PDB file of C-alpha atoms in Angstrom:
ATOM      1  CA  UNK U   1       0.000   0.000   0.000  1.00 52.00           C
ATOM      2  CA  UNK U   2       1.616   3.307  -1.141  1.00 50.00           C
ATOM      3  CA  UNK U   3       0.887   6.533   1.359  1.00 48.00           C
ATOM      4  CA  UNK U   4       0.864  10.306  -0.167  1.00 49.00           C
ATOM      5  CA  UNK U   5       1.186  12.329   2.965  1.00 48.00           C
ATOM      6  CA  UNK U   6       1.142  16.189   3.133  1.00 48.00           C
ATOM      7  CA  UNK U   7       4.463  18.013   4.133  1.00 50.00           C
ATOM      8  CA  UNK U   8       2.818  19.412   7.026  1.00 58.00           C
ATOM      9  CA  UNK U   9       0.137  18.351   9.842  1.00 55.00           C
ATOM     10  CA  UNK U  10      -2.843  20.098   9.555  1.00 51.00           C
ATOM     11  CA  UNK U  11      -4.345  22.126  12.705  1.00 73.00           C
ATOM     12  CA  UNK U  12      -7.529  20.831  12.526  1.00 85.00           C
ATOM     13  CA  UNK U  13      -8.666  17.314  13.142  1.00 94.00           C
ATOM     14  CA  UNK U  14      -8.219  14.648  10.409  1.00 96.00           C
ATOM     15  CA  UNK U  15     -11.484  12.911   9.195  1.00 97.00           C
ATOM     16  CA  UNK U  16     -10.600   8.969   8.482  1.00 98.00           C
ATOM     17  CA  UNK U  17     -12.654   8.040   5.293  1.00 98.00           C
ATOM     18  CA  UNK U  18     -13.090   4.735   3.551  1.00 98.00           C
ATOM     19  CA  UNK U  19     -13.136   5.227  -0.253  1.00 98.00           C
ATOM     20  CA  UNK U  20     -14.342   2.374  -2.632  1.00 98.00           C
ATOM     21  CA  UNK U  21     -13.107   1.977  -6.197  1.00 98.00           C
ATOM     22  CA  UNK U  22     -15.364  -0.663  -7.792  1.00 98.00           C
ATOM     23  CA  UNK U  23     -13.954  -1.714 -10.589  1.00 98.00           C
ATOM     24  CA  UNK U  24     -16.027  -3.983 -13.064  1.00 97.00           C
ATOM     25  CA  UNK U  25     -13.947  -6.698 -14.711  1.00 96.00           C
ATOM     26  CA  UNK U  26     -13.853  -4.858 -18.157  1.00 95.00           C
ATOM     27  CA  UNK U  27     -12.167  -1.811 -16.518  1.00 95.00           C
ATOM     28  CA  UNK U  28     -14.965   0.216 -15.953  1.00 97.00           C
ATOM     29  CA  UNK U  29     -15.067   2.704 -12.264  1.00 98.00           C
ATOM     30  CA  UNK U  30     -17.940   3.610 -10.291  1.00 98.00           C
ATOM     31  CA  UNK U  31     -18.554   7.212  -9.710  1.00 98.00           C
ATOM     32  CA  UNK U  32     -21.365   8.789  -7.847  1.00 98.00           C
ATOM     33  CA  UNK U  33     -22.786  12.913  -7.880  1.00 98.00           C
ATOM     34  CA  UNK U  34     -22.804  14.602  -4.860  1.00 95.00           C
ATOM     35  CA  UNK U  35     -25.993  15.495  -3.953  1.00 91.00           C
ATOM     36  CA  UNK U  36     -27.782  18.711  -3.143  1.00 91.00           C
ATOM     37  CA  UNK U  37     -27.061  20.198   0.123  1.00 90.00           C
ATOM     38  CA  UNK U  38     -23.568  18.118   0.394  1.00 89.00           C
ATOM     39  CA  UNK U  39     -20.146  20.130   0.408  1.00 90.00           C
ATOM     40  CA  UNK U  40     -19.501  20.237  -3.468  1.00 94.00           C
ATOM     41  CA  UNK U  41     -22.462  19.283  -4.720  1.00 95.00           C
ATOM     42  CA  UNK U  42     -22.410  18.283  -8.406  1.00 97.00           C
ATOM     43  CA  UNK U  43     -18.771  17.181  -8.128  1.00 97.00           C
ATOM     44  CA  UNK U  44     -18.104  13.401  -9.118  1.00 98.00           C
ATOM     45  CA  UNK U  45     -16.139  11.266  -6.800  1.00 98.00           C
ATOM     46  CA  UNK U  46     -15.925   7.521  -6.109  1.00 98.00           C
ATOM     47  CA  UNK U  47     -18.374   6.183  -2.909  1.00 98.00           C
ATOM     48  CA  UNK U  48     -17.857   6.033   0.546  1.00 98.00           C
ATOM     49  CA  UNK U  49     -17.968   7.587   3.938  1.00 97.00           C
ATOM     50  CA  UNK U  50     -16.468   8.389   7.589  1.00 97.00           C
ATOM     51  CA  UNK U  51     -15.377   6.219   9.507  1.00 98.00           C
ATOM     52  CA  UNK U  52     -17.349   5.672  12.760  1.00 98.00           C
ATOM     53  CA  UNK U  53     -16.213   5.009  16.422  1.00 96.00           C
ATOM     54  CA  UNK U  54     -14.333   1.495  16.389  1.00 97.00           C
ATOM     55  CA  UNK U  55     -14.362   0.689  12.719  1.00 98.00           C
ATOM     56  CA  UNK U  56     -11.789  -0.515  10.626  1.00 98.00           C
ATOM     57  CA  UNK U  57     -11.288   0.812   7.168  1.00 98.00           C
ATOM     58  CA  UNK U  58     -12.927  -2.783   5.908  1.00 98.00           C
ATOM     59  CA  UNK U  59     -15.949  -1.944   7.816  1.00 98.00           C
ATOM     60  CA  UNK U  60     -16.853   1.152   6.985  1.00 98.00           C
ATOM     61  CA  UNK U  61     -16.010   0.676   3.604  1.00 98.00           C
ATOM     62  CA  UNK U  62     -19.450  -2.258   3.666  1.00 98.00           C
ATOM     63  CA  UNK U  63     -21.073   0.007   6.106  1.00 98.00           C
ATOM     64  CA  UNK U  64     -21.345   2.773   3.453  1.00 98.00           C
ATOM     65  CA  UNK U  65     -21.764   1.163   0.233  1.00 98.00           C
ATOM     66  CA  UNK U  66     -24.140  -0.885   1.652  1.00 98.00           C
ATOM     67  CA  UNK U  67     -26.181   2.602   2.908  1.00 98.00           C
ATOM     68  CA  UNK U  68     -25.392   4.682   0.035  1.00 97.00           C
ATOM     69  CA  UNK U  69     -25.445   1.961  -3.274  1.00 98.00           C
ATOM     70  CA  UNK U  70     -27.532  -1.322  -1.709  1.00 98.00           C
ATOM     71  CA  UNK U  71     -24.157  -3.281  -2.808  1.00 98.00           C
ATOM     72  CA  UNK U  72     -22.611  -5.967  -0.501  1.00 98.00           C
ATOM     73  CA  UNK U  73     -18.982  -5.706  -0.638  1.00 98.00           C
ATOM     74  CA  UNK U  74     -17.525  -9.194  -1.755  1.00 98.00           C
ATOM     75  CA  UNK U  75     -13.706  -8.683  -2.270  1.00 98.00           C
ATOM     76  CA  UNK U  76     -11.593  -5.179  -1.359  1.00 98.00           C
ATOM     77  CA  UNK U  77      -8.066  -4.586  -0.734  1.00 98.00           C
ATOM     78  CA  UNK U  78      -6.543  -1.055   0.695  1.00 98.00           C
ATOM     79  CA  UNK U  79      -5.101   0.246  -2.435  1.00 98.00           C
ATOM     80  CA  UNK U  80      -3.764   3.519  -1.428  1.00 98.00           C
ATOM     81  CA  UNK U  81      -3.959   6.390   1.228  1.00 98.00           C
ATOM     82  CA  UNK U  82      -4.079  10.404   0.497  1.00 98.00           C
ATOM     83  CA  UNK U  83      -4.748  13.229   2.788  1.00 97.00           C
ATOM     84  CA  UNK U  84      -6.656  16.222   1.323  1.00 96.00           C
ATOM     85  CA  UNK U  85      -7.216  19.580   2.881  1.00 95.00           C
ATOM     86  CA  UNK U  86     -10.520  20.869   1.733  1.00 93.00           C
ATOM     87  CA  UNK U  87     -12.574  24.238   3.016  1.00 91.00           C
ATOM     88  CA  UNK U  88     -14.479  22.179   5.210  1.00 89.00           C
ATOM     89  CA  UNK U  89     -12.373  19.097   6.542  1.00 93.00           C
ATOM     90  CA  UNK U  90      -8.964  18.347   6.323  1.00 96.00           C
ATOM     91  CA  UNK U  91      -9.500  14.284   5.034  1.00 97.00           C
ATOM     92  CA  UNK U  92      -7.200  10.892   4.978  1.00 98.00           C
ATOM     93  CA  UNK U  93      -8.887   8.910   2.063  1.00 98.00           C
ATOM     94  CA  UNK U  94      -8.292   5.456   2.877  1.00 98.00           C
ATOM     95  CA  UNK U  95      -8.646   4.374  -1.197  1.00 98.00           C
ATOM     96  CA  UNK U  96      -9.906   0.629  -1.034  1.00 98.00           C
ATOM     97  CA  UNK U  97     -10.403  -1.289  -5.103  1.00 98.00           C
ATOM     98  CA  UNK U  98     -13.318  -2.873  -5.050  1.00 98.00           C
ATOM     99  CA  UNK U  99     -13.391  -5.577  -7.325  1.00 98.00           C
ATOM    100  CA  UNK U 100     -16.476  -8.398  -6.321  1.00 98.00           C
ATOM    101  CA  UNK U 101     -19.755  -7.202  -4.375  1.00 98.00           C
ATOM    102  CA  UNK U 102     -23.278  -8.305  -4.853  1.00 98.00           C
ATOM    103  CA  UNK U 103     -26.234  -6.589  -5.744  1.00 98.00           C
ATOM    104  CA  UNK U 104     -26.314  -3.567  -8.743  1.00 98.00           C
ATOM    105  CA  UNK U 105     -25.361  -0.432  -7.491  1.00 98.00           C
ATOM    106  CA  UNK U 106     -28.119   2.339  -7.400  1.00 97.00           C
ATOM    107  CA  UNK U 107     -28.117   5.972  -5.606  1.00 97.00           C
ATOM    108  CA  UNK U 108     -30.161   4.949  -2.471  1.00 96.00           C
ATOM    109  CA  UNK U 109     -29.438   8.737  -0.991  1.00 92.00           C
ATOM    110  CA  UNK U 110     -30.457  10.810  -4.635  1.00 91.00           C
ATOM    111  CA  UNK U 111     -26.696  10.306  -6.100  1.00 96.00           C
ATOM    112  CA  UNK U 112     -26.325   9.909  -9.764  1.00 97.00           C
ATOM    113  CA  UNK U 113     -24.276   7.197 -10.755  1.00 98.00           C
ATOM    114  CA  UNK U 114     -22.162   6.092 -13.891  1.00 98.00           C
ATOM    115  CA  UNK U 115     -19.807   3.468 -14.683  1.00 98.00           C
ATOM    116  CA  UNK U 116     -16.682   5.934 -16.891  1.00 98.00           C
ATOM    117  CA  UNK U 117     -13.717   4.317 -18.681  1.00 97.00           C
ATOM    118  CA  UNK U 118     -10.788   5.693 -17.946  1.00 95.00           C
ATOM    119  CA  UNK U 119      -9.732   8.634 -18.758  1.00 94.00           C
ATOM    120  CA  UNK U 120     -13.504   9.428 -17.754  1.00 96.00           C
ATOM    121  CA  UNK U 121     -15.201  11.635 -18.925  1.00 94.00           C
ATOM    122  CA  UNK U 122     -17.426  13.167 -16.261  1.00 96.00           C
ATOM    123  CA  UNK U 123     -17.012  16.786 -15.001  1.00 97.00           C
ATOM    124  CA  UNK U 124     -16.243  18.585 -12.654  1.00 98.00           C
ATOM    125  CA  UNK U 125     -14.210  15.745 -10.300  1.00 98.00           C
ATOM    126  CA  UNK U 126     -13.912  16.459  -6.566  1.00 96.00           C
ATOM    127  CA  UNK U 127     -10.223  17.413  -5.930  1.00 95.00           C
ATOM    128  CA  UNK U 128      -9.506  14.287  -4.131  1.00 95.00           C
ATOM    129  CA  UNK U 129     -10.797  11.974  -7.161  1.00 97.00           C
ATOM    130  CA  UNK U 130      -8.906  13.000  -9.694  1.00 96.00           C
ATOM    131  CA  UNK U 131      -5.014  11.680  -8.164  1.00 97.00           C
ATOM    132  CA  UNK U 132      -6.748   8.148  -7.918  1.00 97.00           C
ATOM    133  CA  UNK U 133      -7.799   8.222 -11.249  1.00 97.00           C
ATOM    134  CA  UNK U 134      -4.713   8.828 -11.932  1.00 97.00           C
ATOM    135  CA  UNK U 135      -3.019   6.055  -9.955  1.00 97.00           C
ATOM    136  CA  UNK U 136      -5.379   3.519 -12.096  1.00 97.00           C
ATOM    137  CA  UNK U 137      -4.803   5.090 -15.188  1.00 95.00           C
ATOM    138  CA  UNK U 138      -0.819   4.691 -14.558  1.00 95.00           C
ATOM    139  CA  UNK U 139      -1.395   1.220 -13.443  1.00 94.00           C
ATOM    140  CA  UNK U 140      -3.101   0.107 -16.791  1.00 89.00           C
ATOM    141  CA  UNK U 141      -0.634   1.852 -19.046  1.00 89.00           C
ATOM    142  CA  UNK U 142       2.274   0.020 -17.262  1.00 88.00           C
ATOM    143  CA  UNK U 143       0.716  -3.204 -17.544  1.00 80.00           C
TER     144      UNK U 143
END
């Protein structure tokens, strides 16, 4: 697992969130809208949530696609870590690939959803979204 750490500690508190990359096995990525009344609404990003009291990355990770796309996760692995300082929380993404889960994924809380080849070709991205993107991209050019 690879870690992208910023060169300084924030001054705020960090918020721990698990971040799911579904991946189909054609290639395809699984990206969701932000809804209405969310910090950057309209921005694409891949699903997940906070952690909560006592979880492990694993957990949350089914926790919240369970609540937010009716999916069982079936097979993850941590992937990749990166901390973000946005307006309104300084974030560690805890990046998780996704790869078996059961059940079709649909936007139980109002998200749009769309399965994108990569480069995709949805607009705008949240911040955070586009350097995993760009991971996976780098990953299927080198192979």
């Amino acid at each position: 697992m690879n870690t992208i750490a910023s060169a300084s500690v924030p001054a705020r508190p960090i918020t721990e969130v698990a971040v799911g990359v579904m991946i189909k096995p054609s290639g395809e990525v699984l990206l969701g809208q932000r809804p209405p009344g969310k910090p950057y609404a309209g921005y694409w990003e891949f699903p997940g949530g906070k952690l909560e009291s006592g979880e492990t990355v694993e957990q949350a990770l089914a926790r919240e696609l369970q609540e937010e796309l009716g999916v069982s996760v079936q097979v993850s692995e941590r992937w990749r870590v990166l901390e973000h300082d946005y307006p309104h929380a300084y974030v560690r993404l805890h990046f998780c690939k996704v790869t078996a889960w059961q059940g079709e994924p649909h936007g139980r809380e109002g998200q749009a959803l769309a399965w994108q080849t990569l480069p995709v070709g949805l607009a705008p991205l949240l911040p955070a979204a586009m350097p995993a993107l760009a991971w996976l991209q780098d990953e299927r050019t080198a192979a």
